[in-house]
PDB file of C-alpha atoms in Angstrom:
ATOM      1  CA  MET A   1      20.510 -19.619 -17.341  1.00  0.00           C
ATOM      2  CA  GLY A   2      17.677 -17.236 -18.228  1.00  0.00           C
ATOM      3  CA  ILE A   3      15.613 -15.026 -15.938  1.00  0.00           C
ATOM      4  CA  ASP A   4      11.842 -15.436 -16.071  1.00  0.00           C
ATOM      5  CA  PHE A   5      10.794 -11.790 -15.836  1.00  0.00           C
ATOM      6  CA  PRO A   6       7.056 -12.472 -15.199  1.00  0.00           C
ATOM      7  CA  LEU A   7       8.089 -14.745 -12.312  1.00  0.00           C
ATOM      8  CA  ALA A   8      10.485 -12.078 -11.042  1.00  0.00           C
ATOM      9  CA  ALA A   9       7.673  -9.514 -11.178  1.00  0.00           C
ATOM     10  CA  GLY A  10       5.352 -11.855  -9.267  1.00  0.00           C
ATOM     11  CA  SER A  11       7.994 -12.503  -6.600  1.00  0.00           C
ATOM     12  CA  PHE A  12       8.514  -8.737  -6.314  1.00  0.00           C
ATOM     13  CA  PHE A  13       4.867  -8.151  -5.345  1.00  0.00           C
ATOM     14  CA  VAL A  14       4.802 -11.154  -3.011  1.00  0.00           C
ATOM     15  CA  ALA A  15       7.977  -9.909  -1.334  1.00  0.00           C
ATOM     16  CA  ILE A  16       6.335  -6.519  -0.760  1.00  0.00           C
ATOM     17  CA  VAL A  17       3.566  -8.296   1.175  1.00  0.00           C
ATOM     18  CA  VAL A  18       6.219 -10.195   3.141  1.00  0.00           C
ATOM     19  CA  GLY A  19       7.995  -6.956   4.002  1.00  0.00           C
ATOM     20  CA  LEU A  20       4.731  -5.342   5.072  1.00  0.00           C
ATOM     21  CA  THR A  21       3.439  -8.163   7.266  1.00  0.00           C
ATOM     22  CA  GLY A  22       6.470 -10.239   8.220  1.00  0.00           C
ATOM     23  CA  MET A  23       4.550 -13.321   7.060  1.00  0.00           C
ATOM     24  CA  GLY A  24       3.584 -15.158   3.923  1.00  0.00           C
ATOM     25  CA  GLY A  25       6.899 -15.872   2.174  1.00  0.00           C
ATOM     26  CA  GLY A  26       6.528 -19.592   1.488  1.00  0.00           C
ATOM     27  CA  ALA A  27       2.762 -19.428   1.923  1.00  0.00           C
ATOM     28  CA  LEU A  28       2.442 -17.070  -1.053  1.00  0.00           C
ATOM     29  CA  MET A  29       5.545 -17.621  -3.174  1.00  0.00           C
ATOM     30  CA  THR A  30       5.224 -21.391  -3.564  1.00  0.00           C
ATOM     31  CA  PRO A  31       1.504 -21.399  -4.530  1.00  0.00           C
ATOM     32  CA  MET A  32       2.160 -18.510  -6.938  1.00  0.00           C
ATOM     33  CA  MET A  33       4.794 -20.534  -8.776  1.00  0.00           C
ATOM     34  CA  MET A  34       2.549 -23.599  -8.910  1.00  0.00           C
ATOM     35  CA  LEU A  35      -0.725 -21.909  -9.861  1.00  0.00           C
ATOM     36  CA  PHE A  36       0.422 -19.153 -12.231  1.00  0.00           C
ATOM     37  CA  PHE A  37       3.773 -20.308 -13.636  1.00  0.00           C
ATOM     38  CA  ASN A  38       3.235 -24.095 -13.790  1.00  0.00           C
ATOM     39  CA  VAL A  39       6.319 -24.871 -11.714  1.00  0.00           C
ATOM     40  CA  PRO A  40       6.116 -28.466 -10.392  1.00  0.00           C
ATOM     41  CA  PRO A  41       5.328 -28.586  -6.646  1.00  0.00           C
ATOM     42  CA  LEU A  42       8.628 -30.123  -5.527  1.00  0.00           C
ATOM     43  CA  ALA A  43      10.635 -27.724  -7.699  1.00  0.00           C
ATOM     44  CA  ALA A  44       8.626 -24.773  -6.357  1.00  0.00           C
ATOM     45  CA  VAL A  45       9.266 -25.819  -2.751  1.00  0.00           C
ATOM     46  CA  SER A  46      12.978 -26.430  -3.368  1.00  0.00           C
ATOM     47  CA  SER A  47      13.594 -23.176  -5.242  1.00  0.00           C
ATOM     48  CA  ASP A  48      11.612 -21.104  -2.735  1.00  0.00           C
ATOM     49  CA  LEU A  49      13.557 -22.523   0.216  1.00  0.00           C
ATOM     50  CA  VAL A  50      16.934 -21.872  -1.414  1.00  0.00           C
ATOM     51  CA  ALA A  51      15.866 -18.292  -2.208  1.00  0.00           C
ATOM     52  CA  SER A  52      14.648 -17.826   1.385  1.00  0.00           C
ATOM     53  CA  ALA A  53      18.013 -19.034   2.686  1.00  0.00           C
ATOM     54  CA  VAL A  54      19.561 -16.044   0.906  1.00  0.00           C
ATOM     55  CA  MET A  55      16.971 -13.489   2.074  1.00  0.00           C
ATOM     56  CA  LYS A  56      16.266 -14.509   5.691  1.00  0.00           C
ATOM     57  CA  PRO A  57      19.657 -13.496   7.155  1.00  0.00           C
ATOM     58  CA  VAL A  58      19.114  -9.896   6.016  1.00  0.00           C
ATOM     59  CA  GLY A  59      15.958  -9.453   8.086  1.00  0.00           C
ATOM     60  CA  GLY A  60      17.425 -11.385  11.003  1.00  0.00           C
ATOM     61  CA  ALA A  61      20.504  -9.137  11.110  1.00  0.00           C
ATOM     62  CA  VAL A  62      18.306  -6.021  11.243  1.00  0.00           C
ATOM     63  CA  HIS A  63      16.388  -7.344  14.260  1.00  0.00           C
ATOM     64  CA  MET A  64      19.585  -8.427  15.999  1.00  0.00           C
ATOM     65  CA  ARG A  65      20.864  -4.849  15.772  1.00  0.00           C
ATOM     66  CA  GLN A  66      17.543  -3.557  17.130  1.00  0.00           C
ATOM     67  CA  GLY A  67      17.651  -5.908  20.129  1.00  0.00           C
ATOM     68  CA  THR A  68      14.284  -7.540  19.383  1.00  0.00           C
ATOM     69  CA  VAL A  69      15.493 -11.161  19.458  1.00  0.00           C
ATOM     70  CA  ASN A  70      15.200 -13.604  22.350  1.00  0.00           C
ATOM     71  CA  LEU A  71      18.231 -15.828  21.803  1.00  0.00           C
ATOM     72  CA  ARG A  72      17.101 -18.478  24.334  1.00  0.00           C
ATOM     73  CA  LEU A  73      13.880 -18.937  22.386  1.00  0.00           C
ATOM     74  CA  VAL A  74      15.879 -19.095  19.167  1.00  0.00           C
ATOM     75  CA  GLY A  75      18.091 -21.823  20.634  1.00  0.00           C
ATOM     76  CA  TRP A  76      15.221 -24.078  21.742  1.00  0.00           C
ATOM     77  CA  LEU A  77      13.327 -23.587  18.489  1.00  0.00           C
ATOM     78  CA  CYS A  78      16.387 -24.395  16.373  1.00  0.00           C
ATOM     79  CA  ALA A  79      17.148 -27.489  18.451  1.00  0.00           C
ATOM     80  CA  GLY A  80      13.894 -28.949  17.154  1.00  0.00           C
ATOM     81  CA  SER A  81      13.400 -27.259  13.814  1.00  0.00           C
ATOM     82  CA  VAL A  82      16.822 -27.652  12.160  1.00  0.00           C
ATOM     83  CA  PRO A  83      16.997 -31.485  12.206  1.00  0.00           C
ATOM     84  CA  ALA A  84      13.235 -31.758  11.618  1.00  0.00           C
ATOM     85  CA  ALA A  85      13.428 -29.540   8.515  1.00  0.00           C
ATOM     86  CA  PHE A  86      16.100 -31.758   6.979  1.00  0.00           C
ATOM     87  CA  CYS A  87      14.061 -34.836   7.837  1.00  0.00           C
ATOM     88  CA  GLY A  88      10.982 -33.191   6.305  1.00  0.00           C
ATOM     89  CA  VAL A  89      12.698 -33.352   2.903  1.00  0.00           C
ATOM     90  CA  LEU A  90      13.285 -37.078   3.381  1.00  0.00           C
ATOM     91  CA  VAL A  91       9.658 -37.536   4.426  1.00  0.00           C
ATOM     92  CA  ALA A  92       8.536 -35.769   1.252  1.00  0.00           C
ATOM     93  CA  ARG A  93      10.706 -38.080  -0.847  1.00  0.00           C
ATOM     94  CA  ALA A  94       9.430 -41.132   1.044  1.00  0.00           C
ATOM     95  CA  PHE A  95       5.890 -40.398  -0.120  1.00  0.00           C
ATOM     96  CA  GLY A  96       6.853 -41.589  -3.595  1.00  0.00           C
ATOM     97  CA  ASP A  97       8.100 -40.372  -6.958  1.00  0.00           C
ATOM     98  CA  GLY A  98       6.512 -38.626  -9.874  1.00  0.00           C
ATOM     99  CA  GLU A  99       2.844 -37.667  -9.773  1.00  0.00           C
ATOM    100  CA  GLN A 100       2.275 -39.181  -6.332  1.00  0.00           C
ATOM    101  CA  ILE A 101       4.761 -36.955  -4.528  1.00  0.00           C
ATOM    102  CA  GLN A 102       3.637 -33.887  -6.482  1.00  0.00           C
ATOM    103  CA  GLN A 103       0.008 -34.391  -5.417  1.00  0.00           C
ATOM    104  CA  THR A 104       1.006 -35.175  -1.838  1.00  0.00           C
ATOM    105  CA  ILE A 105       3.034 -31.978  -1.542  1.00  0.00           C
ATOM    106  CA  LYS A 106       0.214 -29.982  -3.137  1.00  0.00           C
ATOM    107  CA  TYR A 107      -2.316 -31.250  -0.570  1.00  0.00           C
ATOM    108  CA  ALA A 108       0.135 -30.811   2.306  1.00  0.00           C
ATOM    109  CA  LEU A 109       0.719 -27.235   1.196  1.00  0.00           C
ATOM    110  CA  GLY A 110      -3.042 -26.591   1.021  1.00  0.00           C
ATOM    111  CA  VAL A 111      -3.506 -27.811   4.600  1.00  0.00           C
ATOM    112  CA  ALA A 112      -0.527 -25.726   5.746  1.00  0.00           C
ATOM    113  CA  LEU A 113      -2.073 -22.631   4.164  1.00  0.00           C
ATOM    114  CA  LEU A 114      -5.372 -23.250   5.973  1.00  0.00           C
ATOM    115  CA  LEU A 115      -3.403 -23.416   9.238  1.00  0.00           C
ATOM    116  CA  ALA A 116      -1.680 -20.167   8.274  1.00  0.00           C
ATOM    117  CA  VAL A 117      -5.065 -18.470   7.750  1.00  0.00           C
ATOM    118  CA  ALA A 118      -6.201 -19.673  11.168  1.00  0.00           C
ATOM    119  CA  GLY A 119      -2.938 -18.333  12.555  1.00  0.00           C
ATOM    120  CA  LEU A 120      -3.516 -14.896  11.048  1.00  0.00           C
ATOM    121  CA  VAL A 121      -6.966 -14.773  12.637  1.00  0.00           C
ATOM    122  CA  ALA A 122      -5.487 -15.776  16.000  1.00  0.00           C
ATOM    123  CA  LYS A 123      -2.760 -13.168  15.610  1.00  0.00           C
ATOM    124  CA  ALA A 124      -5.311 -10.442  14.898  1.00  0.00           C
ATOM    125  CA  TRP A 125      -7.306 -11.409  17.996  1.00  0.00           C
ATOM    126  CA  LEU A 126      -4.276 -11.630  20.270  1.00  0.00           C
ATOM    127  CA  SER A 127      -2.870  -8.341  18.983  1.00  0.00           C
ATOM    128  CA  ARG A 128      -5.809  -6.573  20.658  1.00  0.00           C
ATOM    129  CA  ARG A 129      -4.071  -7.382  23.955  1.00  0.00           C
ATOM    130  CA  GLU A 130      -0.681  -6.069  22.865  1.00  0.00           C
ATOM    131  CA  GLY A 131      -1.020  -2.847  24.801  1.00  0.00           C
ATOM    132  CA  GLU A 132      -1.792  -4.768  27.993  1.00  0.00           C
ATOM    133  CA  VAL A 133       1.071  -7.281  27.830  1.00  0.00           C
ATOM    134  CA  SER A 134       4.267  -5.400  27.051  1.00  0.00           C
ATOM    135  CA  THR A 135       7.243  -7.255  28.542  1.00  0.00           C
ATOM    136  CA  ASP A 136      10.999  -6.887  28.192  1.00  0.00           C
ATOM    137  CA  LEU A 137      12.799  -9.754  26.469  1.00  0.00           C
ATOM    138  CA  GLY A 138      14.834 -10.499  29.571  1.00  0.00           C
ATOM    139  CA  GLU A 139      11.679 -11.096  31.630  1.00  0.00           C
ATOM    140  CA  ILE A 140      10.260 -13.790  29.335  1.00  0.00           C
ATOM    141  CA  VAL A 141      10.282 -17.230  30.979  1.00  0.00           C
ATOM    142  CA  VAL A 142      11.176 -19.775  28.280  1.00  0.00           C
ATOM    143  CA  ARG A 143       9.188 -23.042  28.264  1.00  0.00           C
ATOM    144  CA  PRO A 144      11.715 -25.528  26.829  1.00  0.00           C
ATOM    145  CA  PHE A 145       9.585 -28.588  25.990  1.00  0.00           C
ATOM    146  CA  PRO A 146       6.652 -26.807  24.275  1.00  0.00           C
ATOM    147  CA  THR A 147       9.107 -24.569  22.398  1.00  0.00           C
ATOM    148  CA  LEU A 148      11.130 -27.588  21.253  1.00  0.00           C
ATOM    149  CA  LEU A 149       7.917 -29.295  20.100  1.00  0.00           C
ATOM    150  CA  VAL A 150       6.911 -26.200  18.104  1.00  0.00           C
ATOM    151  CA  GLY A 151      10.315 -26.260  16.425  1.00  0.00           C
ATOM    152  CA  ILE A 152       9.996 -29.945  15.494  1.00  0.00           C
ATOM    153  CA  ILE A 153       6.502 -29.603  14.011  1.00  0.00           C
ATOM    154  CA  GLY A 154       7.326 -26.344  12.244  1.00  0.00           C
ATOM    155  CA  GLY A 155      10.550 -27.770  10.850  1.00  0.00           C
ATOM    156  CA  LEU A 156       8.781 -30.809   9.405  1.00  0.00           C
ATOM    157  CA  VAL A 157       6.141 -28.630   7.734  1.00  0.00           C
ATOM    158  CA  VAL A 158       8.804 -26.304   6.304  1.00  0.00           C
ATOM    159  CA  GLY A 159      10.849 -29.217   4.963  1.00  0.00           C
ATOM    160  CA  ILE A 160       7.832 -30.724   3.221  1.00  0.00           C
ATOM    161  CA  SER A 161       6.002 -27.639   1.956  1.00  0.00           C
ATOM    162  CA  SER A 162       8.292 -24.558   2.535  1.00  0.00           C
ATOM    163  CA  VAL A 163       5.432 -23.039   4.600  1.00  0.00           C
ATOM    164  CA  GLY A 164       5.778 -22.504   8.326  1.00  0.00           C
ATOM    165  CA  SER A 165       8.939 -20.543   9.118  1.00  0.00           C
ATOM    166  CA  GLY A 166       6.863 -17.355   9.426  1.00  0.00           C
ATOM    167  CA  SER A 167       3.178 -18.146   9.055  1.00  0.00           C
ATOM    168  CA  LEU A 168       2.941 -21.080  11.465  1.00  0.00           C
ATOM    169  CA  ILE A 169       5.791 -20.832  13.970  1.00  0.00           C
ATOM    170  CA  ILE A 170       5.124 -17.184  14.766  1.00  0.00           C
ATOM    171  CA  VAL A 171       1.517 -18.061  15.596  1.00  0.00           C
ATOM    172  CA  ALA A 172       2.647 -20.820  17.941  1.00  0.00           C
ATOM    173  CA  LEU A 173       4.944 -18.307  19.633  1.00  0.00           C
ATOM    174  CA  LEU A 174       1.979 -15.977  20.048  1.00  0.00           C
ATOM    175  CA  VAL A 175       0.108 -18.686  21.918  1.00  0.00           C
ATOM    176  CA  LEU A 176       3.049 -19.789  24.068  1.00  0.00           C
ATOM    177  CA  TYR A 177       4.414 -16.298  24.804  1.00  0.00           C
ATOM    178  CA  PRO A 178       1.593 -13.731  24.596  1.00  0.00           C
ATOM    179  CA  ALA A 179       3.712 -11.217  26.535  1.00  0.00           C
ATOM    180  CA  LEU A 180       6.097 -10.779  23.602  1.00  0.00           C
ATOM    181  CA  LYS A 181       5.638  -7.616  21.580  1.00  0.00           C
ATOM    182  CA  ALA A 182       4.927  -7.905  17.871  1.00  0.00           C
ATOM    183  CA  ASN A 183       8.427  -6.784  16.831  1.00  0.00           C
ATOM    184  CA  GLN A 184       9.968  -9.228  19.320  1.00  0.00           C
ATOM    185  CA  LEU A 185       7.917 -12.077  17.849  1.00  0.00           C
ATOM    186  CA  VAL A 186       8.937 -11.188  14.305  1.00  0.00           C
ATOM    187  CA  GLY A 187      12.597 -10.705  15.243  1.00  0.00           C
ATOM    188  CA  THR A 188      12.847 -13.977  17.183  1.00  0.00           C
ATOM    189  CA  ASP A 189      11.071 -15.882  14.426  1.00  0.00           C
ATOM    190  CA  LEU A 190      13.246 -14.398  11.666  1.00  0.00           C
ATOM    191  CA  VAL A 191      16.494 -15.303  13.419  1.00  0.00           C
ATOM    192  CA  GLN A 192      15.400 -18.870  14.197  1.00  0.00           C
ATOM    193  CA  ALA A 193      14.210 -19.204  10.592  1.00  0.00           C
ATOM    194  CA  VAL A 194      17.734 -18.676   9.233  1.00  0.00           C
ATOM    195  CA  PRO A 195      19.235 -22.065  10.271  1.00  0.00           C
ATOM    196  CA  LEU A 196      15.806 -23.701   9.779  1.00  0.00           C
ATOM    197  CA  VAL A 197      15.510 -22.589   6.143  1.00  0.00           C
ATOM    198  CA  VAL A 198      19.195 -23.312   5.466  1.00  0.00           C
ATOM    199  CA  SER A 199      18.709 -26.880   6.743  1.00  0.00           C
ATOM    200  CA  ALA A 200      15.598 -27.399   4.620  1.00  0.00           C
ATOM    201  CA  ALA A 201      17.282 -25.809   1.592  1.00  0.00           C
ATOM    202  CA  LEU A 202      20.308 -28.097   1.994  1.00  0.00           C
ATOM    203  CA  GLY A 203      18.015 -31.107   2.066  1.00  0.00           C
ATOM    204  CA  HIS A 204      16.261 -29.978  -1.112  1.00  0.00           C
ATOM    205  CA  LEU A 205      19.599 -29.275  -2.817  1.00  0.00           C
ATOM    206  CA  LEU A 206      20.626 -32.870  -2.101  1.00  0.00           C
ATOM    207  CA  PHE A 207      17.330 -34.712  -2.496  1.00  0.00           C
ATOM    208  CA  GLY A 208      14.796 -32.272  -3.922  1.00  0.00           C
ATOM    209  CA  ASP A 209      14.258 -30.724  -7.344  1.00  0.00           C
ATOM    210  CA  PHE A 210      16.158 -27.437  -7.124  1.00  0.00           C
ATOM    211  CA  GLN A 211      16.110 -25.308 -10.302  1.00  0.00           C
ATOM    212  CA  LEU A 212      18.711 -22.541 -10.487  1.00  0.00           C
ATOM    213  CA  ASP A 213      16.870 -20.438 -13.071  1.00  0.00           C
ATOM    214  CA  VAL A 214      13.682 -20.401 -10.968  1.00  0.00           C
ATOM    215  CA  THR A 215      15.602 -19.442  -7.815  1.00  0.00           C
ATOM    216  CA  THR A 216      17.485 -16.681  -9.630  1.00  0.00           C
ATOM    217  CA  SER A 217      14.220 -15.224 -10.935  1.00  0.00           C
ATOM    218  CA  LEU A 218      12.806 -15.277  -7.400  1.00  0.00           C
ATOM    219  CA  LEU A 219      15.819 -13.445  -5.978  1.00  0.00           C
ATOM    220  CA  VAL A 220      15.807 -10.807  -8.724  1.00  0.00           C
ATOM    221  CA  GLY A 221      12.268  -9.795  -7.764  1.00  0.00           C
ATOM    222  CA  SER A 222      12.092 -10.582  -4.065  1.00  0.00           C
ATOM    223  CA  ILE A 223      15.168  -8.766  -2.753  1.00  0.00           C
ATOM    224  CA  PRO A 224      14.033  -5.267  -3.862  1.00  0.00           C
ATOM    225  CA  GLY A 225      10.433  -6.198  -2.992  1.00  0.00           C
ATOM    226  CA  VAL A 226      11.272  -7.082   0.609  1.00  0.00           C
ATOM    227  CA  TYR A 227      13.265  -3.866   0.986  1.00  0.00           C
ATOM    228  CA  LEU A 228      10.411  -1.751  -0.384  1.00  0.00           C
ATOM    229  CA  GLY A 229       7.812  -3.522   1.762  1.00  0.00           C
ATOM    230  CA  ALA A 230       9.879  -2.996   4.898  1.00  0.00           C
ATOM    231  CA  ARG A 231      10.148   0.724   4.165  1.00  0.00           C
ATOM    232  CA  VAL A 232       6.421   1.084   3.477  1.00  0.00           C
ATOM    233  CA  SER A 233       5.471  -0.922   6.585  1.00  0.00           C
ATOM    234  CA  ALA A 234       6.230   2.112   8.763  1.00  0.00           C
ATOM    235  CA  TRP A 235       2.996   3.813   7.681  1.00  0.00           C
ATOM    236  CA  ALA A 236       0.874   1.162   5.914  1.00  0.00           C
ATOM    237  CA  PRO A 237      -2.322   0.049   7.743  1.00  0.00           C
ATOM    238  CA  GLY A 238      -1.324  -3.356   9.049  1.00  0.00           C
ATOM    239  CA  GLY A 239      -4.891  -4.534   9.652  1.00  0.00           C
ATOM    240  CA  ILE A 240      -5.861  -4.115   6.000  1.00  0.00           C
ATOM    241  CA  ILE A 241      -2.688  -5.821   4.787  1.00  0.00           C
ATOM    242  CA  ARG A 242      -3.248  -8.805   7.094  1.00  0.00           C
ATOM    243  CA  ALA A 243      -6.863  -9.095   5.919  1.00  0.00           C
ATOM    244  CA  LEU A 244      -5.778  -9.130   2.268  1.00  0.00           C
ATOM    245  CA  LEU A 245      -3.090 -11.676   3.074  1.00  0.00           C
ATOM    246  CA  ALA A 246      -5.644 -13.945   4.758  1.00  0.00           C
ATOM    247  CA  VAL A 247      -7.910 -13.815   1.690  1.00  0.00           C
ATOM    248  CA  VAL A 248      -5.028 -14.640  -0.663  1.00  0.00           C
ATOM    249  CA  LEU A 249      -3.865 -17.515   1.543  1.00  0.00           C
ATOM    250  CA  LEU A 250      -7.374 -18.946   1.785  1.00  0.00           C
ATOM    251  CA  ALA A 251      -7.907 -18.763  -1.976  1.00  0.00           C
ATOM    252  CA  SER A 252      -4.541 -20.429  -2.617  1.00  0.00           C
ATOM    253  CA  ALA A 253      -5.299 -23.195  -0.107  1.00  0.00           C
ATOM    254  CA  LEU A 254      -8.684 -23.958  -1.658  1.00  0.00           C
ATOM    255  CA  LYS A 255      -7.222 -24.153  -5.166  1.00  0.00           C
ATOM    256  CA  LEU A 256      -4.387 -26.417  -4.038  1.00  0.00           C
ATOM    257  CA  LEU A 257      -6.914 -28.726  -2.353  1.00  0.00           C
ATOM    258  CA  GLY A 258      -8.838 -29.027  -5.623  1.00  0.00           C
ATOM    259  CA  VAL A 259     -11.855 -26.853  -4.789  1.00  0.00           C
ATOM    260  CA  GLY A 260     -13.687 -25.558  -7.879  1.00  0.00           C
ATOM    261  CA  ASN A 261     -13.759 -21.910  -8.902  1.00  0.00           C
ATOM    262  CA  ALA A 262     -17.434 -21.332  -8.025  1.00  0.00           C
ATOM    263  CA  ALA A 263     -17.084 -23.001  -4.622  1.00  0.00           C
ATOM    264  CA  THR A 264     -13.908 -21.018  -3.935  1.00  0.00           C
ATOM    265  CA  LEU A 265     -15.683 -17.732  -4.648  1.00  0.00           C
ATOM    266  CA  TRP A 266     -18.602 -18.656  -2.369  1.00  0.00           C
ATOM    267  CA  ILE A 267     -16.253 -19.699   0.441  1.00  0.00           C
ATOM    268  CA  LEU A 268     -14.238 -16.502   0.106  1.00  0.00           C
ATOM    269  CA  ALA A 269     -17.404 -14.388   0.129  1.00  0.00           C
ATOM    270  CA  GLY A 270     -18.660 -16.186   3.232  1.00  0.00           C
ATOM    271  CA  ALA A 271     -15.316 -15.801   4.987  1.00  0.00           C
ATOM    272  CA  VAL A 272     -15.161 -12.071   4.210  1.00  0.00           C
ATOM    273  CA  ALA A 273     -18.745 -11.582   5.416  1.00  0.00           C
ATOM    274  CA  ALA A 274     -18.065 -13.530   8.622  1.00  0.00           C
ATOM    275  CA  ALA A 275     -14.877 -11.542   9.241  1.00  0.00           C
ATOM    276  CA  ALA A 276     -16.686  -8.241   8.715  1.00  0.00           C
ATOM    277  CA  ALA A 277     -19.473  -9.297  11.104  1.00  0.00           C
ATOM    278  CA  GLY A 278     -16.955 -10.425  13.723  1.00  0.00           C
ATOM    279  CA  TRP A 279     -14.973  -7.199  13.443  1.00  0.00           C
ATOM    280  CA  SER A 280     -18.175  -5.151  13.787  1.00  0.00           C
ATOM    281  CA  LEU A 281     -19.202  -7.164  16.849  1.00  0.00           C
ATOM    282  CA  LEU A 282     -15.819  -6.672  18.521  1.00  0.00           C
ATOM    283  CA  ARG A 283     -15.889  -2.958  17.740  1.00  0.00           C
ATOM    284  CA  ASP A 284     -19.390  -2.563  19.225  1.00  0.00           C
ATOM    285  CA  ARG A 285     -18.361  -4.535  22.308  1.00  0.00           C
ATOM    286  CA  GLY A 286     -15.333  -2.271  22.742  1.00  0.00           C
ATOM    287  CA  ARG A 287     -17.538   0.803  22.530  1.00  0.00           C
ATOM    288  CA  ALA A 288     -19.947  -0.702  25.045  1.00  0.00           C
ATOM    289  CA  GLU A 289     -17.104  -1.364  27.475  1.00  0.00           C
ATOM    290  CA  VAL A 290     -15.932   2.215  27.111  1.00  0.00           C
ATOM    291  CA  GLY A 291     -19.484   3.426  27.772  1.00  0.00           C
ATOM    292  CA  VAL A 292     -19.812   1.302  30.913  1.00  0.00           C
ATOM    293  CA  ALA A 293     -16.467   2.575  32.156  1.00  0.00           C
ATOM    294  CA  GLY A 294     -17.660   6.138  31.598  1.00  0.00           C
ATOM    295  CA  GLU A 295     -20.876   5.513  33.519  1.00  0.00           C
ATOM    296  CA  LEU A 296     -18.932   4.009  36.408  1.00  0.00           C
ATOM    297  CA  GLY A 297     -16.697   7.043  36.438  1.00  0.00           C
ATOM    298  CA  GLU A 298     -19.729   9.294  36.791  1.00  0.00           C
ATOM    299  CA  GLY A 299     -21.255   7.184  39.561  1.00  0.00           C
ATOM    300  CA  PRO A 300     -19.685   8.884  42.619  1.00  0.00           C
ATOM    301  CA  GLN A 301     -20.653  12.303  41.333  1.00  0.00           C
ATOM    302  CA  ALA A 302     -24.243  11.153  40.751  1.00  0.00           C
ATOM    303  CA  ALA A 303     -24.368   9.617  44.214  1.00  0.00           C
ATOM    304  CA  GLY A 304     -23.568  13.008  45.681  1.00  0.00           C
ATOM    305  CA  GLY A 305     -26.909  14.362  44.504  1.00  0.00           C
ATOM    306  CA  GLY A 306     -25.275  17.073  42.429  1.00  0.00           C
ATOM    307  CA  VAL A 307     -23.677  18.787  45.475  1.00  0.00           C
ATOM    308  CA  GLU A 308     -20.347  20.342  44.572  1.00  0.00           C
ATOM    309  CA  ALA A 309     -17.186  19.019  46.161  1.00  0.00           C
ATOM    310  CA  GLY A 310     -16.124  20.803  49.318  1.00  0.00           C
ATOM    311  CA  VAL A 311     -19.682  22.020  50.130  1.00  0.00           C
ATOM    312  CA  SER A 312     -21.444  20.468  53.114  1.00  0.00           C
ATOM    313  CA  SER A 313     -24.651  18.627  52.294  1.00  0.00           C
ATOM    314  CA  ARG A 314     -26.214  19.568  55.667  1.00  0.00           C
ATOM    315  CA  ARG A 315     -28.736  22.398  55.728  1.00  0.00           C
ATOM    316  CA  PRO A 316     -28.154  25.168  58.302  1.00  0.00           C
ATOM    317  CA  ARG A 317     -30.420  24.967  61.290  1.00  0.00           C
TER     318      ARG A 317
END
């Protein structure tokens, strides 16, 4: 069993991004193996899931100690995601053997990455409200059926493509529970991802195309990378990291879906330009709202005609 050092180096840098953002493990690691190291799609998915099953418990244990995990949410998510993830492996195998299943998984992964990009955009928009909706974990009202449905869909996607345990499910939690803080979302998602990824990894060990040398190379690079990324995340600008992650995910999705190089560059340029315009518009709107609030604050003083407080406005007779 030999270690592929270029693959280990690539997984190291991907793991740094994961540690910085809390997202992008399967969404970046699997496409990297397929696009740059010519690992077959099913083998890439299987090896990435087995490696994630080793790494996920570390992050989950940290959040459990910090008290940023809603265990009721974890329970409802796992009730749907754990069996669905195992079934997702069987669904992937049912698509066919050989080239057919490889192409199917590649396209499924491309679609999943596009959903992850949309999720990052939604997360950036919803995070603007984070200061307004800060709620303790004990006050969150769990919605069982929608949460169970999120677990089922996320588990199926993870079982088929290895994408979803962070990039997709955390976005669904943002929509269902906007009152959760960012660290609570990440902590809850990490803990529920442990049995989810273990279930999917078990399915791929039994029915997939697990390769021990590929998984070992991933672990050699990703374990120190995740640790370093988590340490740096305390001061790194999260907005810039999420923007870079979105660009990488979009480029990977387009390549997996068979889009040509020239078209990919044009789409990326258009997406970056649209994002910059949208960010500028939101910033100008925020400044305008601050200006209106300032004018309203000055209104009572202006209505007083410039007369100082405590001085009668009546002239002496």
